[in-house]
mmCIF file of C-alpha atoms and ligand atoms in Angstrom:
data_model
loop_
_atom_site.group_PDB
_atom_site.id
_atom_site.type_symbol
_atom_site.label_atom_id
_atom_site.label_comp_id
_atom_site.label_asym_id
_atom_site.label_seq_id
_atom_site.Cartn_x
_atom_site.Cartn_y
_atom_site.Cartn_z
ATOM 1 C CA MET E 1 -13.887 -17.190 -11.381
ATOM 2 C CA LYS E 2 -13.260 -17.286 -15.139
ATOM 3 C CA VAL E 3 -16.485 -15.371 -15.717
ATOM 4 C CA LEU E 4 -15.380 -12.758 -13.183
ATOM 5 C CA VAL E 5 -12.074 -12.270 -14.992
ATOM 6 C CA LEU E 6 -13.851 -11.885 -18.325
ATOM 7 C CA ILE E 7 -16.364 -9.383 -16.957
ATOM 8 C CA LEU E 8 -13.556 -7.351 -15.390
ATOM 9 C CA LEU E 9 -11.615 -7.416 -18.641
ATOM 10 C CA HIS E 10 -14.575 -6.126 -20.598
ATOM 11 C CA LEU E 11 -15.196 -3.346 -18.072
ATOM 12 C CA LEU E 12 -11.522 -2.425 -18.263
ATOM 13 C CA GLN E 13 -11.681 -2.519 -22.052
ATOM 14 C CA LEU E 14 -14.462 0.064 -21.927
ATOM 15 C CA CYS E 15 -12.575 2.195 -19.427
ATOM 16 C CA VAL E 16 -9.291 2.176 -21.298
ATOM 17 C CA GLY E 17 -10.789 2.198 -24.766
ATOM 18 C CA LYS E 18 -9.685 5.800 -25.222
ATOM 19 C CA SER E 19 -6.108 4.895 -24.389
ATOM 20 C CA ALA E 20 -5.163 4.514 -28.044
ATOM 21 C CA PHE E 21 -1.816 2.983 -28.923
ATOM 22 C CA THR E 22 -0.609 6.332 -30.232
ATOM 23 C CA GLU E 23 -0.538 7.810 -26.756
ATOM 24 C CA LYS E 24 0.587 6.087 -23.597
ATOM 25 C CA ILE E 25 -0.492 7.188 -20.161
ATOM 26 C CA HIS E 26 2.647 7.862 -18.185
ATOM 27 C CA GLY E 27 0.804 9.894 -15.592
ATOM 28 C CA MET E 28 1.554 13.290 -17.045
ATOM 29 C CA GLY E 29 1.585 15.345 -20.225
ATOM 30 C CA ASN E 30 -1.168 13.559 -22.105
ATOM 31 C CA VAL E 31 -2.309 15.592 -25.113
ATOM 32 C CA ASP E 32 -5.823 14.163 -25.018
ATOM 33 C CA PRO E 33 -7.739 15.696 -22.061
ATOM 34 C CA VAL E 34 -9.794 12.515 -21.650
ATOM 35 C CA LEU E 35 -6.613 10.454 -21.261
ATOM 36 C CA GLN E 36 -5.315 13.014 -18.791
ATOM 37 C CA TYR E 37 -8.611 12.711 -16.917
ATOM 38 C CA VAL E 38 -8.176 8.924 -16.793
ATOM 39 C CA ALA E 39 -4.628 9.344 -15.502
ATOM 40 C CA ASN E 40 -5.652 11.984 -12.948
ATOM 41 C CA ASN E 41 -8.489 9.908 -11.594
ATOM 42 C CA SER E 42 -7.228 6.330 -11.658
ATOM 43 C CA LEU E 43 -3.447 6.032 -11.377
ATOM 44 C CA ARG E 44 -2.224 4.874 -7.986
ATOM 45 C CA GLU E 45 1.480 4.602 -8.512
ATOM 46 C CA HIS E 46 3.633 3.323 -5.631
ATOM 47 C CA PRO E 47 6.183 6.043 -4.680
ATOM 48 C CA VAL E 48 9.152 3.832 -5.648
ATOM 49 C CA LEU E 49 7.508 3.090 -9.006
ATOM 50 C CA THR E 50 7.231 6.849 -9.534
ATOM 51 C CA LYS E 51 10.932 7.266 -8.758
ATOM 52 C CA LEU E 52 11.877 4.408 -11.089
ATOM 53 C CA ARG E 53 9.692 5.842 -13.872
ATOM 54 C CA LEU E 54 11.343 9.258 -13.546
ATOM 55 C CA ARG E 55 14.813 7.644 -13.519
ATOM 56 C CA THR E 56 13.912 5.582 -16.608
ATOM 57 C CA LEU E 57 12.710 8.668 -18.489
ATOM 58 C CA GLU E 58 16.359 9.837 -18.415
ATOM 59 C CA ASP E 59 17.334 6.796 -20.509
ATOM 60 C CA GLN E 60 17.368 7.167 -24.307
ATOM 61 C CA TRP E 61 15.227 4.043 -24.716
ATOM 62 C CA SER E 62 12.612 5.022 -22.140
ATOM 63 C CA THR E 63 9.726 4.534 -24.621
ATOM 64 C CA MET E 64 10.307 0.801 -24.024
ATOM 65 C CA MET E 65 8.966 1.211 -20.486
ATOM 66 C CA VAL E 66 5.486 -0.106 -19.883
ATOM 67 C CA ALA E 67 2.764 2.566 -19.525
ATOM 68 C CA SER E 68 1.561 3.240 -15.957
ATOM 69 C CA ASP E 69 -2.091 2.432 -16.632
ATOM 70 C CA GLN E 70 -1.100 -0.829 -18.313
ATOM 71 C CA ALA E 71 1.110 -1.803 -15.388
ATOM 72 C CA GLN E 72 -1.731 -1.041 -12.980
ATOM 73 C CA LEU E 73 -4.085 -3.241 -15.022
ATOM 74 C CA MET E 74 -1.599 -6.121 -14.869
ATOM 75 C CA ALA E 75 -1.146 -5.645 -11.106
ATOM 76 C CA ASN E 76 -4.919 -5.906 -10.720
ATOM 77 C CA LEU E 77 -5.050 -9.077 -12.840
ATOM 78 C CA ILE E 78 -2.348 -10.529 -10.587
ATOM 79 C CA ARG E 79 -4.426 -9.653 -7.500
ATOM 80 C CA LEU E 80 -7.583 -11.029 -9.113
ATOM 81 C CA ILE E 81 -6.090 -14.481 -9.703
ATOM 82 C CA ASN E 82 -3.966 -14.440 -6.505
ATOM 83 C CA ALA E 83 -0.838 -14.886 -8.589
ATOM 84 C CA THR E 84 2.324 -15.769 -6.675
ATOM 85 C CA LYS E 85 4.516 -16.989 -9.541
ATOM 86 C CA ALA E 86 5.191 -14.704 -12.504
ATOM 87 C CA ILE E 87 7.694 -14.409 -15.335
ATOM 88 C CA GLU E 88 8.619 -11.234 -17.176
ATOM 89 C CA ILE E 89 10.251 -11.758 -20.568
ATOM 90 C CA GLY E 90 12.113 -8.461 -21.132
ATOM 91 C CA MET E 91 12.535 -6.521 -17.871
ATOM 92 C CA TYR E 92 14.328 -3.359 -19.058
ATOM 93 C CA THR E 93 14.755 -1.048 -15.998
ATOM 94 C CA GLY E 94 12.260 -3.085 -13.979
ATOM 95 C CA TYR E 95 9.134 -0.902 -13.865
ATOM 96 C CA ASN E 96 6.726 -3.772 -14.394
ATOM 97 C CA ALA E 97 8.789 -6.389 -12.528
ATOM 98 C CA LEU E 98 8.603 -4.099 -9.485
ATOM 99 C CA ASN E 99 4.930 -3.421 -10.170
ATOM 100 C CA MET E 100 4.128 -7.166 -10.210
ATOM 101 C CA ALA E 101 6.203 -7.893 -7.095
ATOM 102 C CA LEU E 102 4.371 -5.115 -5.199
ATOM 103 C CA ALA E 103 1.018 -6.673 -6.154
ATOM 104 C CA MET E 104 1.963 -10.073 -4.728
ATOM 105 C CA PRO E 105 2.026 -11.400 -1.155
ATOM 106 C CA GLU E 106 5.342 -12.044 0.647
ATOM 107 C CA SER E 107 5.480 -15.533 -0.886
ATOM 108 C CA GLY E 108 5.293 -14.049 -4.418
ATOM 109 C CA ARG E 109 8.121 -14.559 -6.929
ATOM 110 C CA VAL E 110 8.847 -12.783 -10.212
ATOM 111 C CA ILE E 111 11.415 -14.304 -12.558
ATOM 112 C CA ALA E 112 12.649 -11.383 -14.644
ATOM 113 C CA CYS E 113 14.520 -12.088 -17.899
ATOM 114 C CA GLU E 114 16.941 -9.452 -19.182
ATOM 115 C CA ILE E 115 20.121 -9.538 -21.285
ATOM 116 C CA GLU E 116 21.407 -5.987 -20.721
ATOM 117 C CA SER E 117 23.354 -5.584 -17.469
ATOM 118 C CA THR E 118 23.082 -1.770 -17.671
ATOM 119 C CA TYR E 119 19.321 -2.038 -17.203
ATOM 120 C CA ILE E 120 19.611 -4.580 -14.394
ATOM 121 C CA ASP E 121 21.989 -2.216 -12.580
ATOM 122 C CA ILE E 122 19.414 0.582 -12.827
ATOM 123 C CA ALA E 123 16.590 -1.670 -11.608
ATOM 124 C CA LYS E 124 18.080 -3.377 -8.556
ATOM 125 C CA PRO E 125 18.430 -0.405 -6.153
ATOM 126 C CA PHE E 126 14.735 0.381 -6.698
ATOM 127 C CA PHE E 127 13.734 -3.233 -5.917
ATOM 128 C CA LYS E 128 15.690 -2.905 -2.687
ATOM 129 C CA GLU E 129 14.223 0.496 -1.830
ATOM 130 C CA ALA E 130 10.708 -0.932 -2.232
ATOM 131 C CA GLY E 131 11.670 -3.882 0.006
ATOM 132 C CA VAL E 132 10.856 -6.524 -2.612
ATOM 133 C CA GLU E 133 14.359 -7.505 -3.782
ATOM 134 C CA ASN E 134 13.777 -11.036 -2.415
ATOM 135 C CA LYS E 135 10.664 -11.388 -4.583
ATOM 136 C CA ILE E 136 12.425 -10.577 -7.879
ATOM 137 C CA ASP E 137 14.792 -13.154 -9.349
ATOM 138 C CA VAL E 138 16.632 -11.458 -12.228
ATOM 139 C CA ARG E 139 18.030 -13.900 -14.785
ATOM 140 C CA HIS E 140 20.779 -12.183 -16.746
ATOM 141 C CA GLN E 141 20.840 -14.240 -19.964
ATOM 142 C CA ILE E 142 18.726 -14.695 -23.074
ATOM 143 C CA ALA E 143 15.110 -15.219 -22.082
ATOM 144 C CA MET E 144 14.655 -18.448 -24.071
ATOM 145 C CA LYS E 145 17.429 -20.081 -22.051
ATOM 146 C CA THR E 146 15.662 -19.162 -18.795
ATOM 147 C CA LEU E 147 12.327 -20.513 -20.049
ATOM 148 C CA ASP E 148 13.970 -23.786 -21.148
ATOM 149 C CA GLU E 149 15.716 -24.071 -17.782
ATOM 150 C CA LEU E 150 12.420 -23.607 -15.937
ATOM 151 C CA ILE E 151 10.792 -26.328 -18.038
ATOM 152 C CA ALA E 152 13.807 -28.641 -17.497
ATOM 153 C CA ALA E 153 13.526 -27.977 -13.726
ATOM 154 C CA GLY E 154 9.984 -29.360 -13.770
ATOM 155 C CA GLU E 155 8.205 -26.015 -13.397
ATOM 156 C CA ALA E 156 5.897 -26.443 -16.399
ATOM 157 C CA GLY E 157 2.253 -25.776 -15.500
ATOM 158 C CA THR E 158 3.114 -23.915 -12.279
ATOM 159 C CA PHE E 159 3.190 -20.213 -13.225
ATOM 160 C CA ASP E 160 0.225 -17.887 -12.766
ATOM 161 C CA PHE E 161 1.237 -14.974 -14.965
ATOM 162 C CA VAL E 162 3.683 -14.311 -17.805
ATOM 163 C CA PHE E 163 4.341 -10.930 -19.403
ATOM 164 C CA ILE E 164 5.921 -11.139 -22.867
ATOM 165 C CA ASP E 165 7.743 -7.896 -23.702
ATOM 166 C CA ALA E 166 11.149 -8.692 -25.269
ATOM 167 C CA ASP E 167 12.403 -9.126 -28.864
ATOM 168 C CA LYS E 168 9.390 -9.310 -31.179
ATOM 169 C CA PHE E 169 11.138 -11.827 -33.466
ATOM 170 C CA ASN E 170 10.755 -14.525 -30.788
ATOM 171 C CA TYR E 171 7.204 -13.644 -29.685
ATOM 172 C CA ASP E 172 5.604 -16.813 -31.079
ATOM 173 C CA ARG E 173 8.245 -19.001 -29.400
ATOM 174 C CA TYR E 174 7.841 -17.070 -26.124
ATOM 175 C CA TYR E 175 4.096 -17.594 -26.341
ATOM 176 C CA GLU E 176 4.447 -21.373 -26.832
ATOM 177 C CA LYS E 177 6.944 -21.688 -23.945
ATOM 178 C CA SER E 178 4.710 -19.532 -21.735
ATOM 179 C CA LEU E 179 1.699 -21.697 -22.479
ATOM 180 C CA GLU E 180 3.762 -24.669 -21.311
ATOM 181 C CA LEU E 181 4.891 -22.910 -18.123
ATOM 182 C CA ILE E 182 1.513 -21.463 -17.143
ATOM 183 C CA ARG E 183 -1.154 -23.315 -15.154
ATOM 184 C CA LYS E 184 -4.771 -23.716 -16.223
ATOM 185 C CA GLY E 185 -6.461 -20.339 -15.513
ATOM 186 C CA GLY E 186 -3.105 -18.557 -15.635
ATOM 187 C CA ILE E 187 -2.642 -15.443 -17.741
ATOM 188 C CA ILE E 188 -0.221 -14.652 -20.544
ATOM 189 C CA ALA E 189 -0.067 -10.906 -21.259
ATOM 190 C CA ILE E 190 1.576 -9.896 -24.539
ATOM 191 C CA ASP E 191 2.728 -6.319 -25.109
ATOM 192 C CA ASN E 192 2.902 -4.233 -28.311
ATOM 193 C CA VAL E 193 0.432 -6.375 -30.255
ATOM 194 C CA LEU E 194 -0.708 -3.287 -32.240
ATOM 195 C CA TRP E 195 2.851 -2.055 -32.910
ATOM 196 C CA ASN E 196 1.770 1.558 -33.301
ATOM 197 C CA GLY E 197 -1.000 0.466 -35.682
ATOM 198 C CA LYS E 198 1.411 -1.080 -38.178
ATOM 199 C CA VAL E 199 -0.064 -4.594 -37.785
ATOM 200 C CA VAL E 200 -2.946 -3.363 -39.951
ATOM 201 C CA ASN E 201 -1.778 -4.132 -43.517
ATOM 202 C CA PRO E 202 1.928 -4.482 -42.687
ATOM 203 C CA ALA E 203 4.369 -3.360 -45.378
ATOM 204 C CA PRO E 204 6.005 -6.234 -47.349
ATOM 205 C CA SER E 205 9.410 -5.306 -45.902
ATOM 206 C CA ASP E 206 8.150 -4.917 -42.321
ATOM 207 C CA LEU E 207 8.850 -8.355 -40.846
ATOM 208 C CA THR E 208 8.158 -7.278 -37.248
ATOM 209 C CA SER E 209 4.628 -6.089 -38.018
ATOM 210 C CA GLN E 210 4.006 -9.174 -40.168
ATOM 211 C CA GLY E 211 5.150 -11.421 -37.324
ATOM 212 C CA LEU E 212 2.945 -9.672 -34.763
ATOM 213 C CA ASP E 213 -0.018 -9.757 -37.165
ATOM 214 C CA ALA E 214 0.510 -13.496 -37.741
ATOM 215 C CA LEU E 215 0.646 -14.115 -33.981
ATOM 216 C CA ASN E 216 -2.518 -12.038 -33.400
ATOM 217 C CA LYS E 217 -4.342 -14.095 -36.056
ATOM 218 C CA LYS E 218 -3.004 -17.369 -34.631
ATOM 219 C CA LEU E 219 -4.246 -16.466 -31.122
ATOM 220 C CA HIS E 220 -7.668 -15.507 -32.482
ATOM 221 C CA LYS E 221 -8.140 -19.154 -33.542
ATOM 222 C CA ASP E 222 -6.210 -20.732 -30.660
ATOM 223 C CA GLN E 223 -8.591 -23.032 -28.745
ATOM 224 C CA ARG E 224 -6.094 -23.480 -25.894
ATOM 225 C CA ILE E 225 -6.900 -19.998 -24.529
ATOM 226 C CA GLU E 226 -9.581 -17.417 -23.736
ATOM 227 C CA LEU E 227 -8.688 -14.151 -25.454
ATOM 228 C CA SER E 228 -8.942 -10.376 -25.161
ATOM 229 C CA MET E 229 -6.982 -7.819 -27.165
ATOM 230 C CA LEU E 230 -6.935 -4.509 -25.302
ATOM 231 C CA THR E 231 -6.066 -1.125 -26.800
ATOM 232 C CA VAL E 232 -4.269 -0.076 -23.618
ATOM 233 C CA GLY E 233 -0.654 1.061 -24.184
ATOM 234 C CA ASP E 234 0.606 -0.191 -27.557
ATOM 235 C CA GLY E 235 -1.945 -3.012 -27.567
ATOM 236 C CA LEU E 236 -2.061 -5.690 -24.863
ATOM 237 C CA THR E 237 -3.275 -9.227 -25.477
ATOM 238 C CA ILE E 238 -4.599 -11.179 -22.516
ATOM 239 C CA ALA E 239 -4.629 -14.947 -23.010
ATOM 240 C CA ILE E 240 -6.084 -17.153 -20.263
ATOM 241 C CA LYS E 241 -5.053 -20.815 -20.438
ATOM 242 C CA ARG E 242 -8.019 -23.170 -20.667
HETATM 243 C C1 SAM X 301 10.230 -3.320 -24.138
HETATM 244 S S1 SAM X 301 11.574 -3.595 -23.040
HETATM 245 C C2 SAM X 301 10.790 -4.226 -21.591
HETATM 246 C C3 SAM X 301 10.046 -3.180 -20.768
HETATM 247 C C4 SAM X 301 9.697 -3.671 -19.387
HETATM 248 N N1 SAM X 301 8.797 -4.812 -19.419
HETATM 249 C C5 SAM X 301 9.126 -2.586 -18.489
HETATM 250 O O1 SAM X 301 8.345 -2.912 -17.579
HETATM 251 O O2 SAM X 301 9.413 -1.405 -18.639
HETATM 252 C C6 SAM X 301 12.356 -5.044 -23.748
HETATM 253 C C7 SAM X 301 13.594 -5.542 -22.986
HETATM 254 O O3 SAM X 301 13.896 -6.875 -23.435
HETATM 255 C C8 SAM X 301 15.288 -7.063 -23.435
HETATM 256 N N2 SAM X 301 15.560 -8.163 -24.354
HETATM 257 C C9 SAM X 301 15.535 -8.142 -25.706
HETATM 258 N N3 SAM X 301 15.803 -9.359 -26.203
HETATM 259 C C10 SAM X 301 15.991 -10.180 -25.135
HETATM 260 C C11 SAM X 301 16.292 -11.571 -25.003
HETATM 261 N N4 SAM X 301 16.442 -12.356 -26.066
HETATM 262 N N5 SAM X 301 16.417 -12.080 -23.756
HETATM 263 C C12 SAM X 301 16.253 -11.284 -22.667
HETATM 264 N N6 SAM X 301 15.971 -9.974 -22.737
HETATM 265 C C13 SAM X 301 15.841 -9.422 -23.954
HETATM 266 C C14 SAM X 301 15.842 -5.718 -23.878
HETATM 267 O O4 SAM X 301 17.174 -5.546 -23.441
HETATM 268 C C15 SAM X 301 14.861 -4.739 -23.210
HETATM 269 O O5 SAM X 301 15.359 -4.291 -21.990
HETATM 270 C C1 NAG X 302 -5.219 16.750 -14.254
HETATM 271 O O1 NAG X 302 -4.514 17.173 -13.117
HETATM 272 C C2 NAG X 302 -3.727 18.340 -13.305
HETATM 273 C C3 NAG X 302 -2.890 18.563 -12.057
HETATM 274 O O2 NAG X 302 -3.709 18.565 -10.912
HETATM 275 C C4 NAG X 302 -4.651 19.503 -13.647
HETATM 276 O O3 NAG X 302 -3.890 20.667 -13.910
HETATM 277 C C5 NAG X 302 -5.435 19.158 -14.909
HETATM 278 O O4 NAG X 302 -6.388 20.158 -15.183
HETATM 279 C C6 NAG X 302 -6.161 17.834 -14.738
HETATM 280 N N1 NAG X 302 -6.784 17.490 -16.013
HETATM 281 C C7 NAG X 302 -7.914 16.801 -16.102
HETATM 282 C C8 NAG X 302 -8.460 16.627 -17.477
HETATM 283 O O5 NAG X 302 -8.515 16.340 -15.147
HETATM 284 C C1 NAG X 303 -7.754 -15.312 -3.568
HETATM 285 O O1 NAG X 303 -7.475 -15.328 -2.187
HETATM 286 C C2 NAG X 303 -8.528 -14.832 -1.395
HETATM 287 C C3 NAG X 303 -8.047 -14.689 0.023
HETATM 288 O O2 NAG X 303 -7.162 -15.713 0.368
HETATM 289 C C4 NAG X 303 -9.728 -15.761 -1.557
HETATM 290 O O3 NAG X 303 -10.813 -15.282 -0.795
HETATM 291 C C5 NAG X 303 -10.135 -15.782 -3.035
HETATM 292 O O4 NAG X 303 -11.178 -16.695 -3.242
HETATM 293 C C6 NAG X 303 -8.964 -16.161 -3.911
HETATM 294 N N1 NAG X 303 -9.338 -15.975 -5.297
HETATM 295 C C7 NAG X 303 -9.024 -16.842 -6.251
HETATM 296 C C8 NAG X 303 -9.436 -16.463 -7.629
HETATM 297 O O5 NAG X 303 -8.407 -17.858 -6.047
#
């Protein structure tokens, strides 16, 4: 099983290798014709995901939304490991929470952490329209509190998939909590690990890039996980718990 996951990841790495962090595939308007080709010939976006993406593009912070090809990759990882319990740390308008819920069976559950009620209000009608509102448990409070509550409730070691995509300052703490919550063979996906390329020689004043760079280097040596760093989106790390 583990070997299968690794082989798939390497194939995907080859396929998405052109999807440089400078240009996200959102299904349209790619400058690079090869990226547009990839989008044209591989994206299979659920109609409600398309509607939610278009609604989110009206928001001034829409660049925070996960890229379509990246979401599709994560949905496939969820299918590959038969994930039924996932956590999203930083839901925004819900594109990837919905994406993960759609990839899971009826028994699937996504715990989605978000502090901004405006975004939750945008997300919920789309969850309902897609018929998966019962699969998505939105926790409207700081993510760390939710993670601590899950651990206190005895849910450590029971989650299949965690997507870390909230405040970069807490990334290392989110990673440690996720490792506690995930089962052996479960996947932690970490977004924005390339930070638009700024993790390469971060400026002395750029604490965000320094923090991400430090985390990337820590994971490289971390014997608790198997590791892949993909250039999809803004850089996506895949850590599989040993
Ligand atoms: C990059 S966006 C997430 C994008 C989302 N995963 C998607 O699929 O489009 C980050 C989100 O994390 C939320 N956030 C930031 N800090 C947070 C915290 N401490 N606890 C919970 N949510 C937080 C922000 O409000 C924002 O909506
Ligand atoms: C992608 O699809 C659009 C719309 O069908 C088409 O105009 C464009 O030529 C395609 N581009 C590539 C590179 O396949
Ligand atoms: C996932 O579930 C399918 C069907 O129930 C099963 O055949 C497959 O072996 C499972 N895969 C893993 C990785 O558990």
